[in-house]
Structures are given as C-alpha cells and as structure tokens.
Coordinates of C-alpha atoms in Angstrom, one line a residue:
Chain O
M1 CA 0.2 -0.3 0.1
I2 CA 1.3 3.3 -0.9
T3 CA 0.8 6.1 1.4
L4 CA 1.1 9.6 1.7
N5 CA 4.6 9.4 3.3
H6 CA 5.6 7.3 0.5
Y7 CA 5.0 10.3 -2.2
L8 CA 6.6 12.6 0.4
I9 CA 9.8 10.5 1.1
L10 CA 10.4 10.1 -2.8
S11 CA 9.6 14.1 -3.0
G12 CA 12.2 14.5 -0.4
I13 CA 14.8 12.2 -2.3
L14 CA 14.1 13.8 -5.8
F15 CA 14.9 17.1 -4.0
A16 CA 17.7 16.0 -2.3
I17 CA 19.1 14.8 -6.1
G18 CA 18.2 18.0 -7.7
L19 CA 20.4 20.1 -4.9
T20 CA 23.4 17.9 -4.9
G21 CA 23.5 18.2 -8.8
V22 CA 23.0 21.9 -8.8
V23 CA 26.0 22.4 -6.5
R24 CA 28.2 19.7 -7.8
R25 CA 27.5 20.2 -12.1
R26 CA 29.8 22.3 -14.1
N27 CA 28.0 21.3 -17.3
L28 CA 24.8 23.6 -18.0
L29 CA 22.6 21.5 -19.7
M30 CA 22.9 19.1 -16.5
L31 CA 22.3 22.2 -14.3
F32 CA 19.1 22.7 -15.6
F33 CA 17.9 19.2 -15.3
A34 CA 18.8 19.2 -12.0
T35 CA 16.7 22.6 -11.4
E36 CA 13.8 20.8 -13.3
I37 CA 14.2 18.2 -10.6
M38 CA 13.9 19.9 -7.9
L39 CA 11.2 21.5 -8.8
N40 CA 9.2 18.2 -9.9
A41 CA 9.9 17.0 -6.5
A42 CA 7.7 19.9 -5.2
N43 CA 5.5 18.7 -7.8
I44 CA 5.0 15.5 -6.9
A45 CA 4.7 16.3 -3.2
F46 CA 1.9 18.8 -3.8
A47 CA -0.2 16.5 -5.9
A48 CA 0.1 13.7 -3.1
I49 CA -1.1 16.0 -0.2
S50 CA -3.4 17.7 -2.8
S51 CA -4.9 14.1 -3.1
Y52 CA -5.0 13.2 0.4
L53 CA -6.6 16.1 1.6
H54 CA -9.2 16.1 -1.3
D55 CA -8.0 19.9 -1.9
M56 CA -7.5 21.7 -5.5
S57 CA -5.2 24.0 -4.5
G58 CA -2.2 21.7 -4.1
Q59 CA -2.9 20.7 -7.7
M60 CA -3.3 24.1 -9.0
F61 CA 0.0 25.2 -7.4
A62 CA 1.5 22.1 -9.3
F63 CA 0.0 23.5 -12.9
F64 CA 1.8 26.8 -11.8
I65 CA 5.0 25.4 -11.1
I66 CA 4.8 23.2 -14.1
A67 CA 4.5 26.6 -16.4
V68 CA 7.2 28.6 -14.4
A69 CA 9.5 25.6 -14.9
A70 CA 8.7 25.6 -18.8
S71 CA 9.2 29.4 -19.2
E72 CA 12.3 29.0 -17.2
V73 CA 13.9 26.3 -19.4
A74 CA 13.1 28.8 -22.4
V75 CA 14.9 31.8 -20.5
G76 CA 17.9 29.4 -19.2
L77 CA 18.0 27.6 -22.9
G78 CA 17.9 31.0 -24.6
L79 CA 20.8 31.8 -22.2
L80 CA 22.8 28.8 -22.9
I81 CA 22.4 28.9 -26.7
L82 CA 24.2 32.3 -26.3
L83 CA 26.9 31.1 -24.4
Y84 CA 27.7 28.2 -26.6
K85 CA 27.9 30.5 -29.9
K86 CA 30.0 33.3 -28.2
Y87 CA 32.5 30.6 -26.1
G88 CA 31.6 27.5 -27.8
T89 CA 31.5 25.7 -24.6
I90 CA 28.9 24.8 -22.0
N91 CA 31.0 24.2 -19.2
L92 CA 30.6 26.7 -16.5
D93 CA 34.2 26.8 -15.5
D94 CA 35.3 27.6 -19.0
F95 CA 33.9 31.1 -18.8
T96 CA 34.5 32.3 -15.2
I97 CA 36.3 35.5 -14.9
M98 CA 34.8 36.8 -12.0
K99 CA 36.0 35.7 -8.7
G100 CA 36.4 37.1 -5.1
Chain L
M1 CA -20.8 16.4 -12.3
L2 CA -19.8 19.6 -11.5
A3 CA -21.9 22.6 -10.9
P4 CA -21.7 25.3 -13.5
I5 CA -19.6 28.2 -12.0
S6 CA -21.2 32.0 -12.2
V7 CA -18.9 34.3 -11.2
N8 CA -20.2 38.3 -10.5
L9 CA -17.9 40.2 -12.2
A10 CA -18.2 43.1 -9.8
S11 CA -16.9 40.9 -6.8
L12 CA -13.9 40.0 -8.6
N13 CA -12.8 43.8 -8.1
F14 CA -10.8 45.0 -10.6
M15 CA -9.6 48.2 -9.4
T16 CA -7.2 46.0 -7.1
L17 CA -5.6 44.5 -9.9
S18 CA -5.7 47.9 -12.1
P19 CA -1.9 48.8 -11.2
M20 CA -0.5 45.3 -12.6
L21 CA -2.9 45.6 -15.7
I22 CA -1.7 48.9 -16.8
A23 CA 2.2 47.8 -16.8
I24 CA 1.4 44.6 -18.5
A25 CA -0.9 46.5 -21.1
G26 CA 1.9 49.3 -21.4
A27 CA 4.6 46.4 -22.3
L28 CA 2.4 44.8 -24.7
G29 CA 1.7 48.6 -26.0
I30 CA 5.4 48.7 -26.5
L31 CA 5.8 45.5 -28.7
I32 CA 3.3 46.0 -31.2
I33 CA 4.5 49.8 -31.5
D34 CA 7.5 48.1 -32.3
L35 CA 5.9 45.9 -34.6
I36 CA 4.1 48.7 -36.8
K37 CA 7.0 50.6 -37.0
K38 CA 10.8 49.4 -36.4
D39 CA 14.0 52.1 -35.7
L40 CA 12.1 54.3 -34.1
D41 CA 14.5 56.1 -31.3
K42 CA 15.0 54.9 -27.8
T43 CA 14.0 58.3 -26.5
L44 CA 10.2 57.6 -27.5
Y45 CA 10.4 54.1 -25.5
V46 CA 12.1 55.6 -22.8
I47 CA 9.7 58.3 -22.6
L48 CA 6.8 55.8 -23.0
T49 CA 7.8 53.8 -20.0
V50 CA 8.2 56.8 -17.7
L51 CA 4.5 57.6 -18.7
I52 CA 2.9 54.1 -18.1
L53 CA 4.8 53.7 -14.7
F54 CA 3.2 57.1 -14.0
I55 CA -0.1 56.3 -15.1
D56 CA 0.5 52.7 -13.1
L57 CA 1.7 55.0 -10.1
G58 CA -1.5 57.0 -10.3
A59 CA -3.5 53.7 -10.0
T60 CA -1.8 52.4 -7.4
L61 CA -2.5 55.8 -5.4
G62 CA -6.3 55.2 -5.7
L63 CA -6.2 52.1 -4.4
S64 CA -8.5 52.0 -1.3
L65 CA -6.8 50.8 1.8
N66 CA -7.2 47.1 3.3
D67 CA -9.0 45.6 -0.2
R68 CA -9.2 42.7 -1.5
G69 CA -10.0 41.2 -4.9
F70 CA -10.1 38.4 -7.1
F71 CA -11.3 35.4 -4.8
N72 CA -9.0 37.0 -2.2
L73 CA -5.9 36.4 -4.4
I74 CA -4.9 40.2 -4.5
V75 CA -4.6 41.9 -0.9
V76 CA -4.2 45.7 -1.1
D77 CA -2.9 46.8 2.6
G78 CA -0.8 49.7 3.5
V79 CA 2.5 47.3 2.5
T80 CA 1.0 46.4 -0.8
I81 CA 0.8 50.4 -1.4
L82 CA 3.7 51.5 0.1
S83 CA 5.9 48.9 -1.3
E84 CA 4.2 49.5 -4.8
I85 CA 4.6 53.3 -4.6
L86 CA 8.7 52.4 -3.9
I87 CA 9.1 50.0 -6.9
L88 CA 7.6 52.4 -9.2
L89 CA 9.3 55.3 -8.0
A90 CA 12.5 53.3 -8.3
S91 CA 11.5 52.3 -11.9
M92 CA 10.5 55.4 -13.0
L93 CA 14.1 56.8 -11.6
F94 CA 16.3 53.9 -13.2
V95 CA 14.9 53.9 -16.9
P96 CA 16.0 57.2 -17.9
L97 CA 19.7 55.8 -17.2
A98 CA 19.3 54.4 -20.8
L99 CA 19.5 58.1 -22.2
T100 CA 23.0 58.2 -22.3
S101 CA 25.2 60.0 -25.0
K102 CA 27.2 56.3 -26.0
R103 CA 24.9 53.7 -27.6
F104 CA 24.2 51.0 -25.7
H105 CA 23.6 47.3 -26.9
E106 CA 20.5 46.8 -24.5
Y107 CA 18.8 49.9 -25.3
S108 CA 18.5 49.6 -29.2
Y109 CA 15.8 46.9 -28.6
P110 CA 12.5 48.1 -27.7
E111 CA 11.8 44.6 -26.2
Y112 CA 14.3 45.6 -23.6
F113 CA 11.2 48.4 -22.0
A114 CA 8.7 45.5 -22.8
L115 CA 10.2 43.5 -20.6
F116 CA 11.3 46.0 -18.0
L117 CA 7.6 46.4 -17.3
F118 CA 6.9 43.4 -17.2
M119 CA 9.5 43.0 -14.6
V120 CA 7.3 45.6 -12.8
A121 CA 4.2 43.8 -12.9
G122 CA 6.0 40.9 -11.3
F123 CA 7.2 42.5 -8.5
Q124 CA 3.9 44.0 -7.9
F125 CA 1.9 40.8 -8.3
M126 CA 4.8 39.6 -5.6
V127 CA 3.9 42.3 -3.0
A128 CA 0.3 42.5 -3.5
S129 CA -1.0 39.1 -2.8
D130 CA -0.8 36.7 0.3
N131 CA -1.5 33.8 -1.6
L132 CA 2.1 31.7 -2.0
I133 CA 1.2 30.8 -5.8
M134 CA 0.8 34.3 -6.6
I135 CA 3.8 35.3 -4.6
F136 CA 5.8 32.3 -6.7
V137 CA 4.2 33.3 -10.2
G138 CA 5.1 37.0 -9.4
L139 CA 8.6 36.0 -8.4
E140 CA 9.4 34.2 -11.1
T141 CA 7.9 36.4 -13.9
A142 CA 9.9 39.2 -12.3
S143 CA 13.1 37.4 -11.9
L144 CA 13.0 35.6 -15.5
A145 CA 12.4 39.2 -17.2
L146 CA 15.7 40.2 -14.6
Y147 CA 17.9 38.0 -16.0
T148 CA 17.4 38.3 -19.5
L149 CA 17.6 42.5 -19.1
I150 CA 21.1 41.3 -17.5
A151 CA 22.0 39.1 -20.2
L152 CA 21.1 41.8 -22.9
H153 CA 23.9 43.9 -21.9
N154 CA 26.2 41.8 -24.1
T155 CA 29.3 41.9 -22.4
A156 CA 31.2 38.5 -21.2
G157 CA 30.9 39.8 -17.7
S158 CA 27.0 40.4 -17.8
H159 CA 26.6 36.9 -19.7
E160 CA 28.3 35.0 -16.6
A161 CA 26.1 37.5 -14.5
A162 CA 23.2 36.4 -16.0
I163 CA 24.1 32.7 -16.0
K164 CA 25.1 33.0 -12.4
Y165 CA 22.0 34.4 -11.0
F166 CA 19.8 32.4 -13.4
T167 CA 21.0 29.5 -11.8
M168 CA 20.7 31.1 -7.8
G169 CA 17.4 32.0 -8.8
A170 CA 16.4 28.6 -9.8
L171 CA 17.4 27.2 -6.7
A172 CA 15.7 30.1 -5.1
A173 CA 12.5 29.1 -6.5
G174 CA 12.9 25.3 -5.9
F175 CA 13.5 26.3 -2.0
F176 CA 10.6 28.6 -2.1
V177 CA 8.0 25.7 -3.9
M178 CA 9.3 22.7 -1.6
G179 CA 9.1 25.3 1.7
S180 CA 5.1 25.7 0.4
A181 CA 4.8 22.3 -0.1
A182 CA 5.8 21.9 3.7
I183 CA 3.2 24.4 4.8
Y184 CA 0.6 22.9 2.6
A185 CA 1.3 19.5 4.2
V186 CA 0.6 20.9 7.4
T187 CA -2.3 23.4 6.8
G188 CA -3.7 22.4 3.9
S189 CA -4.0 26.2 2.6
V190 CA -1.9 28.1 0.5
E191 CA -3.3 31.3 1.7
L192 CA -1.1 33.1 4.9
Y193 CA -4.0 34.2 6.8
D194 CA -5.8 30.5 6.5
I195 CA -2.0 29.0 7.1
A196 CA -1.8 31.1 10.0
R197 CA -5.3 29.9 11.7
V198 CA -4.5 26.7 10.9
L199 CA -1.3 26.9 12.7
Q200 CA -2.6 28.5 15.6
E201 CA -4.6 25.3 16.5
R202 CA -2.2 22.9 15.2
M203 CA 0.8 24.3 16.6
D204 CA 1.1 22.1 20.1
E205 CA 0.9 18.9 18.1
T206 CA 3.6 16.5 18.8
G207 CA 6.0 15.7 15.9
L208 CA 4.5 18.7 13.8
M209 CA 6.8 21.5 14.6
V210 CA 9.8 19.7 12.6
T211 CA 7.4 19.8 9.4
I212 CA 6.2 23.3 10.1
L213 CA 10.0 24.7 11.0
G214 CA 11.3 22.7 8.2
G215 CA 9.2 24.7 6.1
A216 CA 10.1 27.7 7.2
M217 CA 13.5 27.2 6.8
M218 CA 13.2 26.5 2.9
L219 CA 11.2 29.9 2.7
I220 CA 13.7 31.6 5.0
V221 CA 16.5 30.0 2.3
A222 CA 14.5 31.0 -0.9
I223 CA 14.2 34.7 0.9
G224 CA 18.0 34.7 1.7
F225 CA 18.9 33.8 -1.6
K226 CA 16.7 36.8 -3.3
V227 CA 17.4 39.5 -0.5
S228 CA 21.4 38.4 -0.6
L229 CA 21.4 36.8 3.4
F230 CA 24.5 34.9 4.0
P231 CA 25.1 32.4 3.2
F232 CA 23.4 32.8 -0.1
H233 CA 25.0 36.2 -0.8
T234 CA 27.6 34.9 -3.1
W235 CA 26.4 35.4 -6.4
T236 CA 25.7 39.2 -5.6
P237 CA 29.4 41.1 -5.7
D238 CA 30.1 38.7 -9.4
V239 CA 26.5 39.9 -10.3
Y240 CA 26.6 43.4 -9.7
E241 CA 30.1 43.6 -11.2
G242 CA 28.8 42.0 -14.6
A243 CA 25.3 43.6 -14.8
S244 CA 25.3 47.2 -16.5
S245 CA 25.1 50.0 -13.6
P246 CA 21.8 50.7 -13.9
T247 CA 20.8 47.2 -13.4
A248 CA 22.9 46.6 -10.8
G249 CA 21.5 49.6 -9.0
Y250 CA 18.1 48.5 -9.9
M251 CA 18.9 45.1 -8.6
S252 CA 19.8 46.2 -5.1
I253 CA 16.8 48.0 -4.7
V254 CA 13.8 46.7 -5.6
P255 CA 13.8 42.9 -6.1
K256 CA 15.3 43.4 -2.3
V257 CA 12.5 45.7 -1.6
A258 CA 9.8 42.9 -3.1
M259 CA 11.3 39.9 -1.2
M260 CA 11.3 41.9 2.0
V261 CA 7.4 42.4 1.8
V262 CA 7.4 38.6 1.0
A263 CA 9.5 38.1 4.4
I264 CA 7.2 40.6 6.4
R265 CA 4.2 39.0 5.1
V266 CA 5.9 35.0 5.8
L267 CA 8.3 35.5 8.5
G268 CA 6.2 37.9 10.4
M269 CA 3.2 35.2 10.7
Y270 CA 5.9 32.8 12.0
I271 CA 6.8 35.5 14.6
D272 CA 3.3 36.3 15.5
L273 CA 2.3 32.8 16.2
G274 CA 5.3 32.7 18.7
I275 CA 7.9 30.4 17.1
D276 CA 11.0 31.9 17.9
T277 CA 13.3 29.5 16.3
V278 CA 12.5 31.5 13.2
R279 CA 13.1 35.0 14.7
N280 CA 16.4 33.9 16.1
V281 CA 17.8 32.7 12.9
V282 CA 16.7 35.5 10.7
I283 CA 18.4 37.7 13.4
A284 CA 21.5 35.3 13.5
M285 CA 21.6 35.6 9.2
A286 CA 20.9 39.4 9.5
V287 CA 24.4 39.9 11.8
I288 CA 26.3 37.5 10.3
T289 CA 25.0 38.9 7.0
M290 CA 26.1 42.4 8.0
T291 CA 29.7 41.7 9.2
L292 CA 30.8 39.5 7.1
S293 CA 29.8 41.7 4.0
N294 CA 31.2 44.6 5.5
M295 CA 34.8 42.7 6.1
M296 CA 34.7 41.9 2.6
A297 CA 34.1 44.9 1.5
L298 CA 36.9 46.1 3.0
V299 CA 39.3 44.3 0.8
Q300 CA 37.6 45.2 -2.6
D301 CA 39.6 47.0 -5.4
D302 CA 36.5 47.9 -7.3
V303 CA 34.2 50.5 -6.5
K304 CA 30.8 48.7 -8.1
R305 CA 32.0 45.3 -5.8
M306 CA 32.5 47.4 -2.8
L307 CA 28.7 49.1 -3.6
A308 CA 27.7 45.5 -4.0
Y309 CA 28.9 44.2 -0.4
S310 CA 27.4 47.5 0.7
S311 CA 24.2 46.6 -0.2
I312 CA 24.3 43.0 1.3
S313 CA 24.9 45.2 4.4
H314 CA 22.1 47.3 4.2
A315 CA 19.9 44.4 3.2
G316 CA 21.6 42.5 6.5
F317 CA 20.5 46.0 8.7
V318 CA 16.9 45.8 7.7
M319 CA 16.7 41.9 7.9
A320 CA 17.6 42.5 11.8
A321 CA 14.2 44.7 11.5
I322 CA 12.3 42.4 10.2
A323 CA 12.9 40.1 12.9
L324 CA 11.8 42.7 15.4
D325 CA 8.3 42.3 13.6
T326 CA 7.4 45.8 15.8
T327 CA 5.0 48.3 13.5
K328 CA 8.1 51.0 13.9
A329 CA 10.4 48.1 12.9
N330 CA 8.4 47.4 9.8
S331 CA 7.7 51.1 8.9
S332 CA 11.9 52.0 9.4
I333 CA 12.4 49.1 6.8
F334 CA 10.2 51.2 4.2
L335 CA 11.7 54.6 5.5
Y336 CA 15.5 52.8 5.1
Y337 CA 14.9 51.4 1.5
T338 CA 13.3 54.9 0.5
L339 CA 16.4 57.2 1.4
F340 CA 18.8 54.1 0.0
L341 CA 16.9 54.4 -3.3
F342 CA 17.9 58.2 -3.7
T343 CA 21.5 57.3 -2.5
N344 CA 21.9 54.3 -4.4
L345 CA 20.5 55.7 -7.5
G346 CA 23.4 58.8 -7.5
A347 CA 26.3 56.5 -6.6
F348 CA 25.4 53.9 -9.9
T349 CA 24.5 57.0 -11.8
L350 CA 27.6 58.2 -11.3
L351 CA 29.5 54.5 -12.4
W352 CA 27.7 54.9 -15.1
I353 CA 28.3 57.9 -16.6
S354 CA 32.2 57.2 -15.8
R355 CA 31.6 53.8 -17.7
H356 CA 33.8 53.2 -20.6
K357 CA 34.3 50.9 -23.3
D358 CA 37.3 50.0 -22.6
K359 CA 38.6 48.9 -19.3
T360 CA 41.0 52.0 -19.2
H361 CA 42.6 51.3 -15.4
H362 CA 42.7 47.8 -14.8
V363 CA 42.7 44.6 -16.6
R364 CA 39.7 43.2 -15.2
Y365 CA 37.4 46.0 -13.2
H366 CA 35.1 48.9 -15.0
H367 CA 35.4 51.1 -12.1
P368 CA 38.8 50.3 -9.8
Y369 CA 39.4 52.8 -7.1
V370 CA 42.5 54.0 -8.9
K371 CA 40.3 55.6 -11.7
F372 CA 38.7 57.6 -9.2
S373 CA 42.1 59.0 -8.0
G374 CA 42.5 62.9 -7.7
M375 CA 39.2 63.4 -9.3
I376 CA 38.7 66.7 -7.5
H377 CA 41.0 68.4 -9.8
V378 CA 39.5 67.1 -13.0
E379 CA 35.9 67.0 -12.1
P380 CA 35.2 68.7 -9.0
V381 CA 31.3 68.7 -9.3
A382 CA 31.3 64.8 -9.6
A383 CA 33.5 64.1 -6.8
V384 CA 31.9 66.2 -4.6
I385 CA 28.5 64.9 -5.4
M386 CA 30.2 61.4 -5.0
A387 CA 31.6 62.0 -1.8
I388 CA 27.8 63.1 -0.6
F389 CA 26.8 59.6 -1.7
M390 CA 29.4 58.1 0.0
L391 CA 28.9 59.8 3.1
S392 CA 25.0 59.2 3.4
L393 CA 25.9 55.6 2.7
T394 CA 28.0 55.4 5.8
G395 CA 25.2 57.3 8.0
V396 CA 26.9 60.6 8.3
P397 CA 24.2 62.9 10.1
P398 CA 22.6 65.6 7.6
F399 CA 22.3 63.2 4.3
S400 CA 19.9 60.7 4.4
L401 CA 20.9 57.2 5.1
F402 CA 21.6 58.6 8.9
W403 CA 17.6 58.8 9.6
G404 CA 16.9 55.6 8.2
K405 CA 19.8 54.0 10.3
L406 CA 18.6 55.9 13.2
Y407 CA 15.0 54.8 13.1
V408 CA 15.9 51.0 12.8
I409 CA 18.5 51.3 15.5
S410 CA 15.5 52.8 17.7
A411 CA 12.9 50.6 16.7
T412 CA 16.0 47.9 17.6
V413 CA 15.9 49.6 21.0
D414 CA 12.6 49.6 21.4
A415 CA 11.6 46.1 21.2
G416 CA 14.6 45.4 23.9
Y417 CA 17.5 44.2 21.6
I418 CA 20.2 46.2 22.9
W419 CA 23.0 44.1 22.0
L420 CA 21.2 44.2 18.6
A421 CA 21.3 47.7 18.5
V422 CA 25.2 47.8 19.5
I423 CA 26.2 45.2 16.6
L424 CA 23.9 47.6 14.1
G425 CA 25.9 50.1 15.3
L426 CA 29.3 48.9 15.2
N427 CA 28.4 47.5 11.8
S428 CA 28.2 51.4 10.2
A429 CA 30.9 52.5 12.1
V430 CA 33.2 49.7 10.0
A431 CA 31.1 50.4 6.3
A432 CA 32.5 54.0 7.1
Y433 CA 36.2 52.7 6.5
Y434 CA 35.4 52.1 2.8
Y435 CA 33.0 53.9 2.0
L436 CA 36.0 56.8 2.9
K437 CA 38.2 55.1 1.0
L438 CA 36.5 56.0 -2.1
I439 CA 36.6 59.9 -1.1
V440 CA 40.2 59.5 0.3
Y441 CA 41.0 58.4 -3.5
M442 CA 39.3 61.0 -4.7
F443 CA 40.2 64.0 -2.9
L444 CA 43.6 63.4 -1.3
M445 CA 45.5 61.2 -4.4
P446 CA 47.0 63.0 -6.9
A447 CA 45.4 62.8 -10.4
T448 CA 47.1 60.1 -12.6
D449 CA 46.2 61.0 -16.3
K450 CA 43.8 63.6 -16.7
T451 CA 42.6 62.2 -20.2
R452 CA 41.1 58.9 -18.6
T453 CA 39.3 60.3 -16.3
V454 CA 36.9 61.7 -18.6
Y455 CA 33.4 61.4 -17.9
N456 CA 32.3 60.5 -21.4
N457 CA 28.9 59.0 -21.1
R458 CA 27.4 62.1 -19.8
S459 CA 23.9 63.9 -20.8
L460 CA 21.2 65.7 -19.7
A461 CA 18.9 62.8 -18.6
L462 CA 21.9 61.4 -16.4
E463 CA 22.4 64.7 -15.1
I464 CA 18.7 65.5 -14.0
V465 CA 18.6 62.0 -12.5
I466 CA 21.5 62.8 -10.3
G467 CA 20.1 66.0 -9.6
I468 CA 17.4 64.5 -8.2
A469 CA 19.3 62.2 -5.6
V470 CA 21.5 64.6 -4.5
F471 CA 18.6 66.8 -4.3
A472 CA 16.7 63.8 -1.8
T473 CA 20.0 62.6 -0.1
V474 CA 20.9 66.7 0.8
T475 CA 17.5 68.1 1.8
S476 CA 16.1 64.6 4.0
I477 CA 16.4 66.6 7.1
F478 CA 13.3 68.4 6.1
Y479 CA 11.2 65.4 4.6
V480 CA 11.9 62.4 7.0
Q481 CA 9.7 63.4 9.5
P482 CA 6.4 63.6 7.6
L483 CA 7.5 60.5 5.6
M484 CA 7.7 58.6 8.4
R485 CA 4.6 59.7 9.7
F486 CA 2.8 58.9 6.2
V487 CA 4.6 55.3 6.4
T488 CA 3.7 54.3 9.9
A489 CA -0.1 55.5 9.2
L490 CA -0.2 52.8 6.3
I491 CA 1.7 50.1 7.8
S492 CA -0.4 50.4 11.4
A493 CA -3.7 51.1 9.3
S494 CA -3.3 47.2 8.4
G495 CA -1.7 45.6 11.5
Y496 CA 1.6 45.0 10.9

C-alpha cells in the first residue's frame, strides 16, 4: 500500500538529488536538469498532499510550477545558446572571469 | 457532475488589479508599436515607459486601503501600497538612465522596455498577494525578466552574471516551492491568513513542529537567496560587477524590497505565532550578513563590487528589523529603503556616467578605485556629489541614510534588543572605512592621467537623475518626519 508518506519521501529524495546536482554539476545543461528535478519534486509533493486532503489548491500550485518550470527552461536555454555561440562551451568553469 | 460556476464580475474587484494591468498593457503596447514601425528612437520608448509607470503610480495611489479582490488573491494593504509606490518610483528613476550619450546594446531593443514593464508587473503581483501561488508566479515573472535584462548588456561579464543569477534564482525557486509544499502538508492551504489560523490550532501537536520549522527554513533560504543574506549572498558581487550599472543599482533596491515584503508577510506570520526559532535564525543571519559583507567590502579593489557588498550589508541591516516584527520596525524598513533608493541611485548613476567601453585602468574591473584618484582636480562637481553619496551611505548626520539607520536602531532598542542595536551601530562604523576610502582616493590622491577620467557617458537626462538623487539625499532632514508619519500610518492601518 502506497501512502502519503511514501510520496513525500520520494519527493524529499528527488529534491536532495536535484540540490546535489545544482551544487555539483559543472555542465550547464545538466545543471538545468537538476533545477527541473527540484521543481518536479515539489510537484509530486503537492499532487500527493492535494489528493490526500481532497483539496484542489495543491494541484493548482503544481500546474503553476509546471508552467514556471517551462518558462524557466525557455529563458535558461536561450542563455545557454547565447553562451555556446559566443564561447563554444557550456562548461561553467570555462568562462568564469569573476571571482573573489 | 460539476455544477456550472458563475462569477459576478463586480465581486472580482478589478480595481485591485489595475496597477499590474496597466504595466502589462503598456509592455504589450510597446511590443505592438515596434511591430508596426521599426527603428524608432530609444528616447520614445524611455518616455513611454516612464509615462506608463506614472499612470501605474496613479492607479496605485487610487487603491482603497484594506481591500481584497480576485477571490482574495490580491491584497491591498498598507504594505502593498507602500512597496508598490517604492517599486514604481525606483523604476521611474532607473529607466531614464538609458538616455546615455553613448550607444549601448540593450537599449536599441524595444523589448528591453517591454521586459522591464513585465518585470515591474511581476514585482507588483509579488507584493500584492498573500497567496503563496501568486507570490511564486510574481517572483518568477520578475526574475525571469531580470535575467534577460542582465544578459542583454551583451558583454562577457554580463553573460556570466546572468547565468549565475539564473542558477541561484532557480535554486531559490526550488526552495520556495518545497517550503510551500511543507506548509501545505501541515495546513492544507496556500493562503497565508488561512495558514496562520490552522497553525495556531495545530502548533502544539507532537511531531508537527519539525515540518513547520522545515517549511519555514526552506522559505528563509528562498528569501535569503533573493535578499542576498549570508550564506546565500555569494552571487551578488559577481552579478553586480557583470551587469550594467543601472541594472545593478536597480537590483540593489527593487527585487530586495519585493522580497522583503514577502518576508514581512511570511516570517512575520511565524514570529506572530510565537515560533522563536524563526526569529533567532533571521537575527543570526542578519548579524552575520552585515558583519561578513562589511569585512569583504574592505578588501575590494572595484567600486562597483564594494557597492555590491555594501548593499548586502544594508540588506542585513534591514533584515534585523524584519525579525523584530513591530510596527515601528516594519515602518523603518520602508523609510530605510526609500532613502537608500536615492543614495544608491546617485552612486550607480555616477558609475554609469564614468563607464568607458574599454577597461582603462584595470585588466578586469571597469571602476577600480584608481580610476577615481584625484577626481577633485579633474571633475570637482562630480567628486563632491560622489562624496555626498558615500557620506550618506556611511550614515553621516545631515544626509539621508542617517535617518534610516537612526529609525532602525531605535526600533531595535524599543523592541528590547539592546545588543542587536550595538552590533548595528558597530557595523555602521566599520562600513565608514570603505566608503571613506573612495573619498580619500578622490580628494587626497594625485590625479594620474587627466584624459582617462573623462566622463564620456554624460547626458542631460543622467544629470537630471543625479540632481534628483542629490536633492533627496541632502534635504532629507526636511522630509523625513512627514515621510515617517505617512509610512507609519499606512503600516499600522493594516495591522503590521
């Protein structure tokens, strides 16, 4: 029997994976994937809680997160293409000029 | 079978939404004008943007206090009105910085101004709601537009700044939604007033405190990223350095004010419920933010990076007031940021005027201290004006930020946190060192090479903006008292 707790644990694990990815990944594309995983972890939590409570606002939040995630990818990929055209790489370490 | 939903149009209360609608309609209008006739001069778009923001301000001032609209999604209380006025005022003052005498990449696109207005609308949604969905959507609308505005500057630095800010913003978004999910799991609601009511009832249940605090911490992390609190401040100096000066100056005011309003609403709710852990965490973060960023600012070689660290430390200063959650503290936040707006506007505009397409004095920095050495001999007026802004940021009495600091510290003392007031005072004293360093360079160092300090980006519009900033900074003693009364009246009218 899958209960609410299972969903929340899954969501927590996914969030941790996403967070690790954002902190560790140096490839921009992978980094974007990691941020998507973080947002989708929240989606799972919202959908599960919403169904458990028989309340619609959680699912509504999940839909808005999906929309925001899509627009975030649109802007992120735009930036990524710009960087790739200018510098020929999408590795974060390759174009770091500002430090300190 | 679902019953058909019928909505009475009058019950939606469209008036509450009018400020955002004006900004969005204006942005779409700009895009349409560009479709119809290409290659119009940027001056038209700048004036149009200022005009739209002005109408927007009128609509904001016409809102009735303590009103709700759109199924309680939109809240119009004192905090909303004050922050919207502040956001619009800042936007109106920062847009004319596009009217430089030199051409810059970003201003040749009308989309820049459309994005700018979309961003303003996003910030307005963010401050005008106590629904977590609405706050999130507003936050992301504004942030996504802001990343693009930074990248449009089209230098190597600005691309890097945009990507750094984007990554940090995505992280913050992740934390915000996870925190909201935790709150939703406990309370079954995404409306803050409902959340407060349920939390009040369920607070004493065993085992629930972990989830409540977990959610609160995630929201604090999200707020910390946007307000640039330690340890989430690391992006700030890099992004400010890479972005153009107007954008950097804008970022030091408006996104922070918007996020602080969210902090007042969300963290204020926890503190009102008597969850002291949240208050202690915020105070600890504020104190560390101030102290650490002041230390970091001491060792910077670039004036823009120094101002970035200074704005982090000012944000920490104000976060201490948010943790107090008294009416006086909340009013002092808005007073502080109004005064900070004019001072930072002036300082960043002066950097913008001195912008040269080549890095004349340093391999990496556009505005190293050396560039300003002996400025009093070359550009005496500009040097004196810059000195006024630096003294104001330090908190020297006749100038504006002194009054902001005074009110924040007195609110701290009134709330019984004497030790916090002492730390705030000490930090202001430390900060004096790096502000005065620039004054020493300008007034006491010999001029290196006169031709190199030429202010080639100067134009009448920029001079007018600086004039407004100087006027507001110098004459603050005359308007601080009425301003404080106005702010306090609005804040206390809606019970914050």
